[in-house]
């Protein structure tokens, strides 16, 4: 299957600082990218959907000013957690898909964020 | 909300077939059935998807009932490395369709 690379795999940051997570599609052009968050022992929760060159669409309850998403190219999307707090500690996962009716989405390996 | 119902957990003996059921009674005509799995602390891995017909690839087979209200994922010869949470997801076939994850089935393959 296609490869989606996420970086970093884990990060520890101080409360109040910002953290940027990168998601790259290595061997295909991702017209749509998705960002998920997963708390321990829970399922993945969709945070936002972004299409290349346009603003992200956030799911209800997700603060767009706190979770900044940029999808400036067909191979790169970034998620910036601004002014991080301990409750933002979670497993963040991106996925990417190319245009098409029934194309599958491929997932990155995830980023473990710990805010101390 | 997820539009599928799966048993929370299942066990399977190593080397035997693992049959994972999924109910999606409200599926519409243009929605596909996707299966992903997640091994602990990793991103989900795509397994297979289908619309109406049964599908098979190198990983698994997908059997969809004629009325499309349920499906079964079959891992023909389960190994210990198949222990994971398996998610059945229905997704609108358009380019904007999202993957909404439910709680999935925790499959434990035992020696």
mmCIF file of C-alpha atoms in Angstrom:
data_model
loop_
_atom_site.group_PDB
_atom_site.id
_atom_site.type_symbol
_atom_site.label_atom_id
_atom_site.label_comp_id
_atom_site.label_asym_id
_atom_site.label_seq_id
_atom_site.Cartn_x
_atom_site.Cartn_y
_atom_site.Cartn_z
ATOM 1 C CA UNK A 1 0.000 0.000 0.000
ATOM 2 C CA UNK A 2 0.883 3.647 -0.206
ATOM 3 C CA UNK A 3 3.133 5.174 2.445
ATOM 4 C CA UNK A 4 2.240 8.007 4.778
ATOM 5 C CA UNK A 5 4.996 9.260 7.035
ATOM 6 C CA UNK A 6 4.334 11.193 10.212
ATOM 7 C CA UNK A 7 6.935 13.110 12.182
ATOM 8 C CA UNK A 8 7.807 13.151 14.987
ATOM 9 C CA UNK A 9 6.794 9.776 16.396
ATOM 10 C CA UNK A 10 6.716 11.206 19.882
ATOM 11 C CA UNK A 11 7.222 14.606 21.455
ATOM 12 C CA UNK A 12 7.264 16.002 24.960
ATOM 13 C CA UNK A 13 6.645 19.702 25.387
ATOM 14 C CA UNK A 14 6.066 22.166 28.166
ATOM 15 C CA UNK A 15 2.642 23.536 28.891
ATOM 16 C CA UNK A 16 2.002 26.740 26.942
ATOM 17 C CA UNK A 17 4.282 25.945 24.032
ATOM 18 C CA UNK A 18 3.270 24.978 20.492
ATOM 19 C CA UNK A 19 4.031 21.735 18.717
ATOM 20 C CA UNK A 20 3.985 21.027 14.991
ATOM 21 C CA UNK A 21 3.339 17.561 13.575
ATOM 22 C CA UNK A 22 4.051 16.790 9.930
ATOM 23 C CA UNK A 23 2.276 14.301 7.715
ATOM 24 C CA UNK A 24 3.707 13.399 4.327
ATOM 25 C CA UNK A 25 2.434 11.154 1.571
ATOM 26 C CA UNK A 26 5.613 9.648 0.163
ATOM 27 C CA UNK A 27 4.497 7.964 -3.028
ATOM 28 C CA UNK A 28 1.210 9.544 -4.014
ATOM 29 C CA UNK A 29 -0.495 12.893 -4.194
ATOM 30 C CA UNK A 30 -2.871 13.332 -1.309
ATOM 31 C CA UNK A 31 -5.740 15.542 -2.332
ATOM 32 C CA UNK A 32 -7.346 15.028 1.054
ATOM 33 C CA UNK A 33 -5.741 14.574 4.448
ATOM 34 C CA UNK A 34 -7.371 13.813 7.764
ATOM 35 C CA UNK A 35 -6.257 14.343 11.338
ATOM 36 C CA UNK A 36 -7.400 12.124 14.183
ATOM 37 C CA UNK A 37 -6.846 12.067 17.919
ATOM 38 C CA UNK A 38 -6.919 8.944 20.054
ATOM 39 C CA UNK A 39 -7.001 8.810 23.839
ATOM 40 C CA UNK A 40 -5.930 5.651 25.711
ATOM 41 C CA UNK A 41 -8.287 2.703 25.262
ATOM 42 C CA UNK A 42 -10.537 4.720 22.972
ATOM 43 C CA UNK A 43 -11.172 4.758 19.260
ATOM 44 C CA UNK A 44 -9.894 7.322 16.787
ATOM 45 C CA UNK A 45 -11.770 10.603 16.738
ATOM 46 C CA UNK A 46 -11.758 12.639 13.551
ATOM 47 C CA UNK A 47 -10.593 16.183 14.219
ATOM 48 C CA UNK A 48 -10.521 17.764 10.785
ATOM 49 C CA UNK A 49 -10.388 17.201 7.062
ATOM 50 C CA UNK A 50 -8.217 19.248 4.758
ATOM 51 C CA UNK A 51 -8.014 19.514 1.010
ATOM 52 C CA UNK A 52 -4.892 20.797 -0.655
ATOM 53 C CA UNK A 53 -4.931 24.550 -0.999
ATOM 54 C CA UNK A 54 -8.077 25.184 1.007
ATOM 55 C CA UNK A 55 -9.013 25.679 4.625
ATOM 56 C CA UNK A 56 -9.552 22.673 6.822
ATOM 57 C CA UNK A 57 -13.006 21.590 7.877
ATOM 58 C CA UNK A 58 -13.133 20.928 11.596
ATOM 59 C CA UNK A 59 -15.418 18.506 13.365
ATOM 60 C CA UNK A 60 -17.813 19.816 15.948
ATOM 61 C CA UNK A 61 -16.120 20.564 19.238
ATOM 62 C CA UNK A 62 -12.602 20.859 17.809
ATOM 63 C CA UNK A 63 -11.101 24.325 18.282
ATOM 64 C CA UNK A 64 -9.712 25.519 14.977
ATOM 65 C CA UNK A 65 -7.633 28.237 16.628
ATOM 66 C CA UNK A 66 -5.962 25.689 18.858
ATOM 67 C CA UNK A 67 -5.368 23.000 16.273
ATOM 68 C CA UNK A 68 -3.997 24.740 13.206
ATOM 69 C CA UNK A 69 -3.984 22.653 10.070
ATOM 70 C CA UNK A 70 -2.131 23.529 6.906
ATOM 71 C CA UNK A 71 -2.272 21.517 3.689
ATOM 72 C CA UNK A 72 -0.134 23.613 1.414
ATOM 73 C CA UNK A 73 0.935 20.901 -0.991
ATOM 74 C CA UNK A 74 -0.285 17.557 -2.294
ATOM 75 C CA UNK A 75 2.245 15.703 -0.180
ATOM 76 C CA UNK A 76 2.361 17.609 3.088
ATOM 77 C CA UNK A 77 -0.052 18.566 5.832
ATOM 78 C CA UNK A 78 0.843 19.932 9.238
ATOM 79 C CA UNK A 79 -1.015 20.047 12.530
ATOM 80 C CA UNK A 80 0.105 22.639 15.047
ATOM 81 C CA UNK A 81 -1.138 22.324 18.602
ATOM 82 C CA UNK A 82 -0.943 25.856 19.943
ATOM 83 C CA UNK A 83 -0.510 26.718 23.615
ATOM 84 C CA UNK A 84 -0.550 23.064 24.524
ATOM 85 C CA UNK A 85 -1.904 21.942 27.871
ATOM 86 C CA UNK A 86 -1.704 18.573 29.619
ATOM 87 C CA UNK A 87 -5.225 17.697 28.465
ATOM 88 C CA UNK A 88 -3.952 17.891 24.869
ATOM 89 C CA UNK A 89 -1.705 14.922 25.554
ATOM 90 C CA UNK A 90 -2.845 12.246 23.153
ATOM 91 C CA UNK A 91 -1.969 10.104 20.148
ATOM 92 C CA UNK A 92 -2.387 12.152 16.954
ATOM 93 C CA UNK A 93 -2.726 10.297 13.665
ATOM 94 C CA UNK A 94 -2.949 11.587 10.121
ATOM 95 C CA UNK A 95 -4.245 9.858 7.043
ATOM 96 C CA UNK A 96 -4.122 10.709 3.379
ATOM 97 C CA UNK A 97 -6.124 9.795 0.329
ATOM 98 C CA UNK A 98 -6.022 10.675 -3.325
ATOM 99 C CA UNK A 99 -9.065 11.748 -5.271
ATOM 100 C CA UNK A 100 -11.486 9.057 -6.319
ATOM 101 C CA UNK A 101 -14.799 7.482 -5.493
ATOM 102 C CA UNK A 102 -13.640 4.483 -3.498
ATOM 103 C CA UNK A 103 -9.991 5.098 -2.807
ATOM 104 C CA UNK A 104 -8.685 3.898 0.511
ATOM 105 C CA UNK A 105 -7.008 6.184 3.021
ATOM 106 C CA UNK A 106 -3.554 5.361 4.363
ATOM 107 C CA UNK A 107 -2.445 6.256 7.836
ATOM 108 C CA UNK A 108 0.730 7.559 9.354
ATOM 109 C CA UNK A 109 2.331 5.819 12.298
ATOM 110 C CA UNK A 110 1.003 8.408 14.744
ATOM 111 C CA UNK A 111 2.575 10.968 17.072
ATOM 112 C CA UNK A 112 2.486 10.563 20.823
ATOM 113 C CA UNK A 113 2.228 14.038 22.353
ATOM 114 C CA UNK A 114 2.885 14.499 26.051
ATOM 115 C CA UNK A 115 2.446 17.947 27.544
ATOM 116 C CA UNK A 116 4.085 18.453 30.927
ATOM 117 C CA UNK B 1 -21.440 8.551 15.017
ATOM 118 C CA UNK B 2 -20.209 5.281 13.617
ATOM 119 C CA UNK B 3 -22.776 3.495 11.486
ATOM 120 C CA UNK B 4 -21.540 0.003 12.275
ATOM 121 C CA UNK B 5 -21.890 -2.482 15.107
ATOM 122 C CA UNK B 6 -19.151 -4.952 15.959
ATOM 123 C CA UNK B 7 -18.609 -7.341 18.869
ATOM 124 C CA UNK B 8 -16.165 -5.804 21.338
ATOM 125 C CA UNK B 9 -13.837 -8.780 21.404
ATOM 126 C CA UNK B 10 -13.139 -12.162 19.843
ATOM 127 C CA UNK B 11 -10.607 -14.928 20.288
ATOM 128 C CA UNK B 12 -9.141 -17.104 17.567
ATOM 129 C CA UNK B 13 -6.702 -19.990 17.630
ATOM 130 C CA UNK B 14 -3.476 -19.526 15.702
ATOM 131 C CA UNK B 15 -3.697 -21.088 12.243
ATOM 132 C CA UNK B 16 -7.483 -21.064 12.181
ATOM 133 C CA UNK B 17 -9.691 -18.699 10.210
ATOM 134 C CA UNK B 18 -10.834 -15.584 12.013
ATOM 135 C CA UNK B 19 -14.308 -14.413 11.022
ATOM 136 C CA UNK B 20 -15.109 -10.901 12.180
ATOM 137 C CA UNK B 21 -18.736 -9.785 11.771
ATOM 138 C CA UNK B 22 -20.046 -6.291 11.224
ATOM 139 C CA UNK B 23 -23.594 -4.969 11.072
ATOM 140 C CA UNK B 24 -24.346 -1.900 9.002
ATOM 141 C CA UNK B 25 -28.105 -2.036 8.606
ATOM 142 C CA UNK B 26 -28.472 1.632 7.625
ATOM 143 C CA UNK B 27 -25.894 1.566 4.839
ATOM 144 C CA UNK B 28 -26.928 3.484 1.751
ATOM 145 C CA UNK B 29 -26.409 2.521 -1.854
ATOM 146 C CA UNK B 30 -23.340 4.673 -2.417
ATOM 147 C CA UNK B 31 -21.520 3.755 0.786
ATOM 148 C CA UNK B 32 -18.595 1.381 0.805
ATOM 149 C CA UNK B 33 -17.560 -1.002 3.572
ATOM 150 C CA UNK B 34 -13.955 -0.566 4.684
ATOM 151 C CA UNK B 35 -11.915 -2.622 7.100
ATOM 152 C CA UNK B 36 -8.870 -1.360 8.959
ATOM 153 C CA UNK B 37 -6.916 -2.738 11.866
ATOM 154 C CA UNK B 38 -4.820 -1.088 14.519
ATOM 155 C CA UNK B 39 -2.024 -2.788 16.337
ATOM 156 C CA UNK B 40 -1.250 -1.233 19.685
ATOM 157 C CA UNK B 41 0.263 2.268 19.475
ATOM 158 C CA UNK B 42 0.414 2.290 15.677
ATOM 159 C CA UNK B 43 -1.617 3.982 12.974
ATOM 160 C CA UNK B 44 -4.457 1.977 11.422
ATOM 161 C CA UNK B 45 -3.612 -0.344 8.553
ATOM 162 C CA UNK B 46 -5.890 -0.677 5.539
ATOM 163 C CA UNK B 47 -7.114 -4.234 4.957
ATOM 164 C CA UNK B 48 -9.833 -4.325 2.324
ATOM 165 C CA UNK B 49 -12.988 -2.618 1.117
ATOM 166 C CA UNK B 50 -16.009 -3.369 -1.032
ATOM 167 C CA UNK B 51 -19.348 -2.114 -2.266
ATOM 168 C CA UNK B 52 -21.531 -5.069 -3.210
ATOM 169 C CA UNK B 53 -19.378 -7.939 -4.341
ATOM 170 C CA UNK B 54 -17.183 -10.114 -2.203
ATOM 171 C CA UNK B 55 -13.559 -9.089 -2.300
ATOM 172 C CA UNK B 56 -10.290 -10.890 -1.665
ATOM 173 C CA UNK B 57 -6.712 -9.710 -1.427
ATOM 174 C CA UNK B 58 -3.482 -11.013 0.029
ATOM 175 C CA UNK B 59 -4.539 -10.132 3.546
ATOM 176 C CA UNK B 60 -8.189 -11.078 3.831
ATOM 177 C CA UNK B 61 -11.568 -11.730 2.268
ATOM 178 C CA UNK B 62 -14.629 -9.544 2.624
ATOM 179 C CA UNK B 63 -18.038 -11.130 2.391
ATOM 180 C CA UNK B 64 -20.964 -8.711 2.023
ATOM 181 C CA UNK B 65 -24.522 -9.994 2.332
ATOM 182 C CA UNK B 66 -26.840 -9.527 -0.594
ATOM 183 C CA UNK B 67 -28.889 -6.890 1.254
ATOM 184 C CA UNK B 68 -25.600 -5.183 2.247
ATOM 185 C CA UNK B 69 -26.730 -4.876 5.862
ATOM 186 C CA UNK B 70 -23.848 -6.897 7.208
ATOM 187 C CA UNK B 71 -20.421 -8.148 6.266
ATOM 188 C CA UNK B 72 -17.724 -10.488 7.492
ATOM 189 C CA UNK B 73 -13.989 -10.049 7.348
ATOM 190 C CA UNK B 74 -12.144 -13.333 7.059
ATOM 191 C CA UNK B 75 -8.495 -13.799 7.932
ATOM 192 C CA UNK B 76 -7.919 -17.284 6.486
ATOM 193 C CA UNK B 77 -5.014 -18.380 8.673
ATOM 194 C CA UNK B 78 -4.672 -16.151 11.692
ATOM 195 C CA UNK B 79 -1.232 -15.624 13.218
ATOM 196 C CA UNK B 80 -0.199 -14.034 16.497
ATOM 197 C CA UNK B 81 0.688 -10.877 14.559
ATOM 198 C CA UNK B 82 -2.961 -10.505 13.572
ATOM 199 C CA UNK B 83 -3.834 -9.613 17.171
ATOM 200 C CA UNK B 84 -5.242 -6.098 16.842
ATOM 201 C CA UNK B 85 -8.382 -3.990 16.977
ATOM 202 C CA UNK B 86 -10.345 -4.379 13.751
ATOM 203 C CA UNK B 87 -12.557 -1.553 12.556
ATOM 204 C CA UNK B 88 -15.441 -1.900 10.128
ATOM 205 C CA UNK B 89 -16.371 1.454 8.604
ATOM 206 C CA UNK B 90 -18.925 2.562 6.047
ATOM 207 C CA UNK B 91 -17.916 5.518 3.957
ATOM 208 C CA UNK B 92 -19.680 7.564 1.393
ATOM 209 C CA UNK B 93 -18.107 6.879 -1.952
ATOM 210 C CA UNK B 94 -17.667 10.496 -2.899
ATOM 211 C CA UNK B 95 -14.304 12.213 -2.709
ATOM 212 C CA UNK B 96 -15.285 13.962 0.525
ATOM 213 C CA UNK B 97 -16.329 10.851 2.398
ATOM 214 C CA UNK B 98 -14.659 10.532 5.790
ATOM 215 C CA UNK B 99 -13.673 7.473 7.797
ATOM 216 C CA UNK B 100 -15.542 7.575 11.101
ATOM 217 C CA UNK B 101 -14.221 4.960 13.489
ATOM 218 C CA UNK B 102 -16.397 3.032 15.899
ATOM 219 C CA UNK B 103 -15.114 0.960 18.795
ATOM 220 C CA UNK B 104 -14.030 -2.003 16.692
ATOM 221 C CA UNK B 105 -13.404 -5.621 17.647
ATOM 222 C CA UNK B 106 -10.366 -6.588 19.674
ATOM 223 C CA UNK B 107 -9.161 -9.834 18.087
ATOM 224 C CA UNK B 108 -6.848 -11.923 20.201
ATOM 225 C CA UNK B 109 -5.067 -14.728 18.385
ATOM 226 C CA UNK B 110 -3.911 -17.364 20.827
ATOM 227 C CA UNK B 111 -1.279 -20.083 20.383
#
